[in-house]
Short mmCIF file of C-alpha atoms in Angstrom, two decimals:
data_model
loop_
_atom_site.label_atom_id
_atom_site.label_comp_id
_atom_site.label_asym_id
_atom_site.label_seq_id
_atom_site.Cartn_x
_atom_site.Cartn_y
_atom_site.Cartn_z
CA MET A 1099 6.26 11.17 -6.29
CA SER A 1100 8.19 7.52 -5.29
CA THR A 1101 11.07 6.67 -7.92
CA ASP A 1102 13.20 5.08 -5.00
CA ALA A 1103 14.66 1.46 -6.63
CA SER A 1104 15.99 0.60 -3.69
CA VAL A 1105 13.01 -1.64 -1.65
CA PRO A 1106 14.40 -5.09 -0.33
CA LEU A 1107 12.40 -8.03 -2.95
CA ALA A 1108 11.35 -10.54 -1.84
CA LYS A 1109 12.91 -12.24 -4.92
CA ASN A 1110 15.28 -11.71 -7.59
CA GLU A 1111 12.46 -12.06 -10.43
CA ASP A 1112 9.14 -10.35 -11.71
CA SER A 1113 5.19 -11.20 -10.61
CA PRO A 1114 2.87 -10.12 -12.84
CA ARG A 1115 1.46 -9.23 -10.16
CA GLY A 1116 3.94 -7.13 -8.70
CA PHE A 1117 4.14 -4.89 -12.16
CA ALA A 1118 0.51 -4.54 -12.19
CA PHE A 1119 0.40 -2.83 -8.71
CA ALA A 1120 4.16 -0.89 -10.05
CA LEU A 1121 2.38 -0.29 -13.42
CA THR A 1122 -0.58 0.95 -10.98
CA ALA A 1123 1.15 3.20 -9.08
CA TYR A 1124 3.64 4.74 -11.82
CA LEU A 1125 0.16 5.40 -13.94
CA LEU A 1126 -1.12 7.29 -11.02
CA TRP A 1127 2.60 9.36 -10.11
CA GLY A 1128 1.80 10.17 -13.66
CA PHE A 1129 -1.34 11.56 -13.30
CA LEU A 1130 -1.22 13.65 -10.20
CA PRO A 1131 0.06 17.04 -12.06
CA ILE A 1132 -4.27 17.02 -13.62
CA TYR A 1133 -4.47 17.13 -9.37
CA MET A 1134 -2.24 18.96 -8.91
CA LYS A 1135 -3.43 21.71 -11.42
CA ALA A 1136 -7.05 21.49 -10.14
CA VAL A 1137 -5.51 22.99 -6.56
CA ALA A 1138 -3.20 25.43 -8.22
CA HIS A 1139 -5.74 28.77 -6.89
CA VAL A 1140 -5.37 27.43 -3.08
CA SER A 1141 -1.02 27.84 -1.56
CA PRO A 1142 1.29 25.33 -1.64
CA ALA A 1143 1.91 24.88 1.71
CA GLU A 1144 -1.22 24.01 2.56
CA VAL A 1145 -1.81 21.37 -0.40
CA ILE A 1146 1.06 19.97 1.20
CA ALA A 1147 -0.81 20.17 4.55
CA HIS A 1148 -3.70 18.21 3.74
CA ARG A 1149 -1.75 15.21 1.68
CA ILE A 1150 0.13 15.04 5.92
CA VAL A 1151 -3.13 14.91 7.62
CA TRP A 1152 -5.44 12.60 5.10
CA SER A 1153 -2.29 10.49 4.69
CA LEU A 1154 -2.21 9.51 8.23
CA PRO A 1155 -5.47 7.18 8.97
CA LEU A 1156 -4.71 5.99 5.94
CA ALA A 1157 -1.27 5.04 6.16
CA GLY A 1158 -2.34 3.54 9.60
CA ILE A 1159 -5.16 1.75 8.55
CA VAL A 1160 -2.86 -0.14 6.09
CA LEU A 1161 -0.63 -1.06 9.43
CA ILE A 1162 -3.37 -2.18 11.49
CA VAL A 1163 -4.30 -4.08 8.21
CA LEU A 1164 -0.88 -5.53 7.91
CA GLY A 1165 -0.82 -6.14 11.79
CA ARG A 1166 2.95 -4.21 11.73
CA THR A 1167 2.07 -1.48 13.97
CA GLN A 1168 4.56 -2.80 17.03
CA ASP A 1169 6.85 -1.85 14.80
CA ILE A 1170 5.70 2.08 15.01
CA ARG A 1171 5.05 1.50 18.92
CA ALA A 1172 9.33 0.30 18.76
CA ALA A 1173 10.16 3.05 16.62
CA LEU A 1174 8.66 6.20 19.12
CA GLY A 1175 10.57 4.41 21.91
CA SER A 1176 14.05 5.15 19.18
CA PRO A 1177 15.84 8.84 19.64
CA ARG A 1178 17.57 7.67 16.67
CA MET A 1179 15.51 6.41 14.58
CA LEU A 1180 12.80 9.27 14.91
CA ALA A 1181 15.61 12.07 14.08
CA MET A 1182 16.56 9.54 11.11
CA ALA A 1183 12.50 10.11 10.33
CA ALA A 1184 11.87 13.83 11.45
CA LEU A 1185 14.90 14.22 8.78
CA THR A 1186 13.50 12.60 6.13
CA ALA A 1187 9.92 13.99 6.73
CA SER A 1188 11.59 17.44 5.84
CA LEU A 1189 13.41 16.06 2.68
CA ILE A 1190 9.31 14.75 1.26
CA THR A 1191 8.24 17.82 2.78
CA VAL A 1192 10.49 20.04 0.47
CA ASN A 1193 9.95 17.51 -2.97
CA TRP A 1194 6.45 17.71 -2.03
CA GLY A 1195 6.45 21.15 -1.60
CA THR A 1196 8.71 21.71 -4.71
CA TYR A 1197 6.27 19.70 -6.65
CA VAL A 1198 2.91 21.48 -5.81
CA TRP A 1199 4.63 24.82 -6.53
CA ALA A 1200 5.88 24.01 -9.97
CA ILE A 1201 3.11 22.56 -11.36
CA GLY A 1202 0.36 25.25 -10.18
CA ALA A 1203 2.67 28.23 -11.55
CA GLY A 1204 2.95 26.62 -14.80
CA HIS A 1205 7.24 24.87 -14.46
CA SER A 1206 5.41 20.84 -14.82
CA LEU A 1207 8.82 20.54 -17.08
CA ASP A 1208 10.91 21.32 -14.51
CA ALA A 1209 9.26 18.40 -12.77
CA ALA A 1210 9.70 16.29 -14.99
CA LEU A 1211 13.42 17.02 -15.86
CA GLY A 1212 14.13 16.61 -12.41
CA TYR A 1213 12.35 13.54 -11.54
CA PHE A 1214 14.22 12.28 -15.17
CA ILE A 1215 17.26 13.73 -13.30
CA ASN A 1216 17.22 11.62 -10.67
CA PRO A 1217 18.41 8.12 -10.60
CA LEU A 1218 21.14 9.90 -12.32
CA PHE A 1219 21.45 11.89 -9.18
CA SER A 1220 20.88 8.63 -7.30
CA ILE A 1221 23.87 7.25 -8.92
CA PHE A 1222 26.40 10.01 -8.14
CA LEU A 1223 24.94 9.67 -4.63
CA GLY A 1224 25.79 5.80 -4.74
CA ALA A 1225 29.14 6.80 -5.32
CA VAL A 1226 29.65 9.55 -3.25
CA PHE A 1227 28.22 7.79 0.13
CA LEU A 1228 27.54 4.62 -0.70
CA LYS A 1229 30.97 3.91 -2.45
CA GLU A 1230 29.95 2.95 -4.91
CA LYS A 1231 32.23 1.75 -8.03
CA LEU A 1232 30.58 3.79 -11.21
CA GLN A 1233 30.22 2.10 -14.51
CA PRO A 1234 31.37 3.37 -17.57
CA LEU A 1235 28.28 4.96 -19.36
CA GLN A 1236 26.60 5.19 -16.10
CA ILE A 1237 30.12 8.42 -15.47
CA ALA A 1238 29.13 9.59 -18.96
CA ALA A 1239 25.57 9.31 -18.30
CA ILE A 1240 25.77 11.54 -15.57
CA ALA A 1241 28.17 13.85 -17.62
CA LEU A 1242 25.61 14.23 -20.35
CA ALA A 1243 22.88 15.29 -17.49
CA ALA A 1244 25.12 17.38 -15.75
CA LEU A 1245 25.56 18.85 -19.39
CA ALA A 1246 22.07 19.20 -19.96
CA VAL A 1247 21.69 21.59 -16.60
CA ALA A 1248 24.52 24.02 -17.72
CA ILE A 1249 22.23 24.85 -21.14
CA LEU A 1250 19.31 24.59 -19.74
CA ALA A 1251 21.37 27.09 -16.49
CA LEU A 1252 23.01 28.90 -19.57
CA ASP A 1253 20.16 29.55 -21.14
CA SER A 1254 17.83 30.88 -18.02
CA GLY A 1255 20.75 32.93 -16.46
CA GLY A 1256 19.94 30.97 -13.39
CA ILE A 1257 20.36 27.25 -12.53
CA PRO A 1258 17.33 24.95 -13.08
CA TRP A 1259 16.42 25.52 -9.47
CA VAL A 1260 13.23 23.72 -9.52
CA ALA A 1261 14.41 20.08 -11.89
CA LEU A 1262 17.52 19.94 -8.88
CA THR A 1263 16.01 20.89 -5.82
CA LEU A 1264 13.33 17.91 -6.93
CA ALA A 1265 15.94 15.76 -7.64
CA VAL A 1266 18.19 16.09 -4.98
CA SER A 1267 15.49 16.26 -1.84
CA TRP A 1268 14.22 12.48 -3.41
CA GLY A 1269 17.58 11.42 -3.63
CA PHE A 1270 18.93 11.84 -0.39
CA TYR A 1271 15.85 11.02 1.08
CA ALA A 1272 15.78 8.27 -0.88
CA LEU A 1273 19.13 7.76 0.64
CA LEU A 1274 18.55 8.47 4.30
CA ARG A 1275 16.11 5.79 4.34
CA LYS A 1276 18.40 2.89 3.67
CA THR A 1277 19.48 3.71 6.58
CA LEU A 1278 15.90 4.01 8.32
CA PRO A 1279 15.20 -0.16 9.81
CA LEU A 1280 11.77 -0.09 8.86
CA GLY A 1281 9.29 -1.59 5.84
CA PRO A 1282 7.91 1.18 3.55
CA ASN A 1283 4.74 1.13 5.03
CA GLN A 1284 5.97 2.02 8.31
CA GLY A 1285 8.34 4.80 7.40
CA PHE A 1286 5.44 6.59 5.55
CA PHE A 1287 3.28 6.35 8.39
CA LEU A 1288 6.02 7.88 11.06
CA GLU A 1289 7.04 11.24 8.43
CA VAL A 1290 3.70 11.91 7.96
CA LEU A 1291 2.99 11.17 11.64
CA ILE A 1292 6.16 13.54 12.97
CA LEU A 1293 4.40 15.71 10.56
CA SER A 1294 1.32 15.60 10.92
CA GLY A 1295 1.03 18.48 14.04
CA PRO A 1296 2.13 21.15 12.56
CA ALA A 1297 0.25 20.50 9.55
CA VAL A 1298 -3.00 19.78 12.08
CA LEU A 1299 -1.99 23.96 12.95
CA TYR A 1300 -1.91 24.97 9.91
CA ILE A 1301 -4.68 24.29 8.71
CA LEU A 1302 -6.48 25.61 12.21
CA TYR A 1303 -4.93 28.93 11.81
CA LEU A 1304 -5.79 29.60 7.81
CA GLU A 1305 -9.63 28.05 8.63
CA PHE A 1306 -9.38 30.17 11.50
CA GLY A 1307 -8.05 32.77 10.18
CA GLY A 1308 -10.29 33.30 7.14
CA GLN A 1309 -7.98 31.94 4.66
CA GLY A 1310 -7.74 28.49 4.39
CA HIS A 1311 -10.10 26.79 1.75
CA LEU A 1312 -11.41 23.35 3.22
CA TYR A 1313 -15.24 24.50 4.52
CA ARG A 1314 -14.74 28.49 3.20
CA THR A 1315 -14.29 28.03 -0.88
CA GLY A 1316 -16.84 25.63 -1.42
CA LEU A 1317 -17.78 21.44 -2.13
CA ALA A 1318 -15.14 21.02 -4.97
CA ASP A 1319 -11.78 22.92 -2.89
CA THR A 1320 -13.27 20.60 0.81
CA THR A 1321 -13.16 17.28 -1.76
CA LEU A 1322 -10.28 17.55 -3.78
CA LEU A 1323 -8.88 18.09 -0.39
CA LEU A 1324 -9.35 15.53 1.21
CA GLY A 1325 -8.21 13.29 -1.52
CA CYS A 1326 -5.12 14.99 -0.81
CA GLY A 1327 -4.44 12.06 1.38
CA VAL A 1328 -5.63 9.80 -0.81
CA ILE A 1329 -3.51 11.23 -3.74
CA THR A 1330 -0.45 10.87 -1.12
CA ALA A 1331 -0.89 7.77 0.99
CA VAL A 1332 -1.80 5.02 -1.85
CA PRO A 1333 0.43 5.41 -4.95
CA LEU A 1334 2.52 4.81 -2.32
CA MET A 1335 1.16 1.67 -0.46
CA ILE A 1336 0.33 0.04 -4.54
CA TYR A 1337 4.19 1.19 -4.89
CA ALA A 1338 5.53 -0.61 -1.82
CA ASN A 1339 4.00 -3.90 -2.48
CA GLY A 1340 4.93 -4.01 -6.44
CA ALA A 1341 8.85 -3.25 -5.42
CA LYS A 1342 9.25 -5.68 -3.78
CA LEU A 1343 7.94 -8.56 -5.88
CA LEU A 1344 10.36 -6.97 -9.34
CA LYS A 1345 13.90 -7.09 -10.19
CA LEU A 1346 15.58 -4.29 -9.42
CA SER A 1347 16.41 -3.05 -13.16
CA THR A 1348 12.49 -3.75 -13.74
CA ILE A 1349 11.66 -1.43 -11.66
CA GLY A 1350 14.23 0.69 -12.43
CA ILE A 1351 12.80 1.41 -15.99
CA MET A 1352 9.39 1.67 -14.21
CA GLN A 1353 10.53 4.93 -12.90
CA TYR A 1354 10.49 6.75 -16.15
CA ILE A 1355 6.70 6.15 -16.85
CA ALA A 1356 6.09 8.63 -14.68
CA PRO A 1357 8.40 11.66 -15.57
CA THR A 1358 7.41 10.79 -19.74
CA MET A 1359 3.95 11.35 -18.26
CA ILE A 1360 3.83 14.03 -15.96
CA PHE A 1361 6.68 15.73 -19.97
CA LEU A 1362 3.49 14.25 -22.22
CA ILE A 1363 1.01 16.33 -19.98
CA ALA A 1364 3.13 19.74 -19.47
CA VAL A 1365 3.70 20.28 -23.59
CA PHE A 1366 0.20 18.79 -24.89
CA LEU A 1367 -2.37 19.70 -21.97
CA PHE A 1368 -0.64 22.31 -20.49
CA HIS A 1369 0.44 24.18 -23.40
CA GLU A 1370 4.03 24.75 -21.30
CA PRO A 1371 7.05 26.62 -24.11
CA PHE A 1372 9.24 23.22 -24.98
CA GLY A 1373 12.14 25.94 -26.53
CA THR A 1374 15.08 25.85 -27.82
CA ALA A 1375 17.49 24.67 -24.32
CA ARG A 1376 14.51 22.42 -23.01
CA MET A 1377 15.22 20.65 -26.92
CA VAL A 1378 18.51 19.98 -26.19
CA ALA A 1379 18.57 19.16 -22.73
CA PHE A 1380 15.94 16.71 -22.47
CA PRO A 1381 17.53 14.96 -25.11
CA LEU A 1382 21.12 14.82 -23.10
CA ILE A 1383 18.57 13.81 -20.57
CA TRP A 1384 17.21 10.97 -22.11
CA ALA A 1385 19.99 9.40 -24.21
CA GLY A 1386 21.05 9.31 -20.42
CA LEU A 1387 19.07 7.37 -19.06
CA PHE A 1388 19.24 5.26 -21.89
CA LEU A 1389 23.33 4.76 -21.03
CA TYR A 1390 22.24 4.17 -17.63
CA SER A 1391 19.48 0.97 -17.68
CA TRP A 1392 21.75 0.14 -20.33
CA SER A 1393 24.46 -1.09 -18.32
CA MET A 1394 21.44 -1.22 -15.32
CA LEU A 1395 20.44 -3.93 -17.38
CA LYS A 1396 23.93 -5.63 -18.58
CA GLY A 1397 24.63 -5.80 -14.90
CA SER A 1398 21.40 -7.77 -14.25
CA ARG A 1399 22.27 -10.42 -17.04
CA GLY A 1400 25.99 -10.89 -16.12
CA ARG A 1401 24.33 -11.77 -12.81
#
């Protein structure tokens, strides 16, 4: 899943085409838990391996159509760029793995919480690592998110590790991608290219060991696992093309669409318990996001 609002914009204005692209991507991400629930009987590691392997040809086709394959050749010749891409690939693998496990294990609400927290955590990272100045409303928003996490920790007797892992892994992923001098499509291809070797070996190990689900367990599993490439690559590519046609503030607001859908699916479709602590924590997060959005919109109008 992607909520990075740092994609370079061609113009500081919204376009209907950009809005349609971004909305499509966020809706696809919002419905992703239903797909992940369908493969919940498959281990998260196997699902991630298939997401990587079957994303690679789709991402490659996009680069060929766009005529940007030379960017990949240049990146493969740069040890520094390869090292950075390997690090971002590791972070996205952690994010994907946590998400897939959370949906399959009945923790979709925690996944939604993680992606609600993410923009507030990204503000914090920007202040710490990029020396971005925090506005009073942003400080209040981060404080509300921290309070919500503390309430959930006290209620469960431990930290809400699913939500925090998703927020932290994606936050650092987005931060590090800022330093990778590649476009979003090229960067995604390079990441899955780096991961594809281990992923292929793992799939072969499972299949030859009689534990894989690609061929042994029927057409439904085969179709779902092959489709992992589509549900991974297509929203990312659509989002990348939409984000550069929208204002940063517009993308910032739209990024709440997917976690809101995940939240609704978790409660009304998966019937996950929504206890007292969550009844307090989620409104605190939503209040923090309101303050964050208000601050961002004020800044946008000011500019």
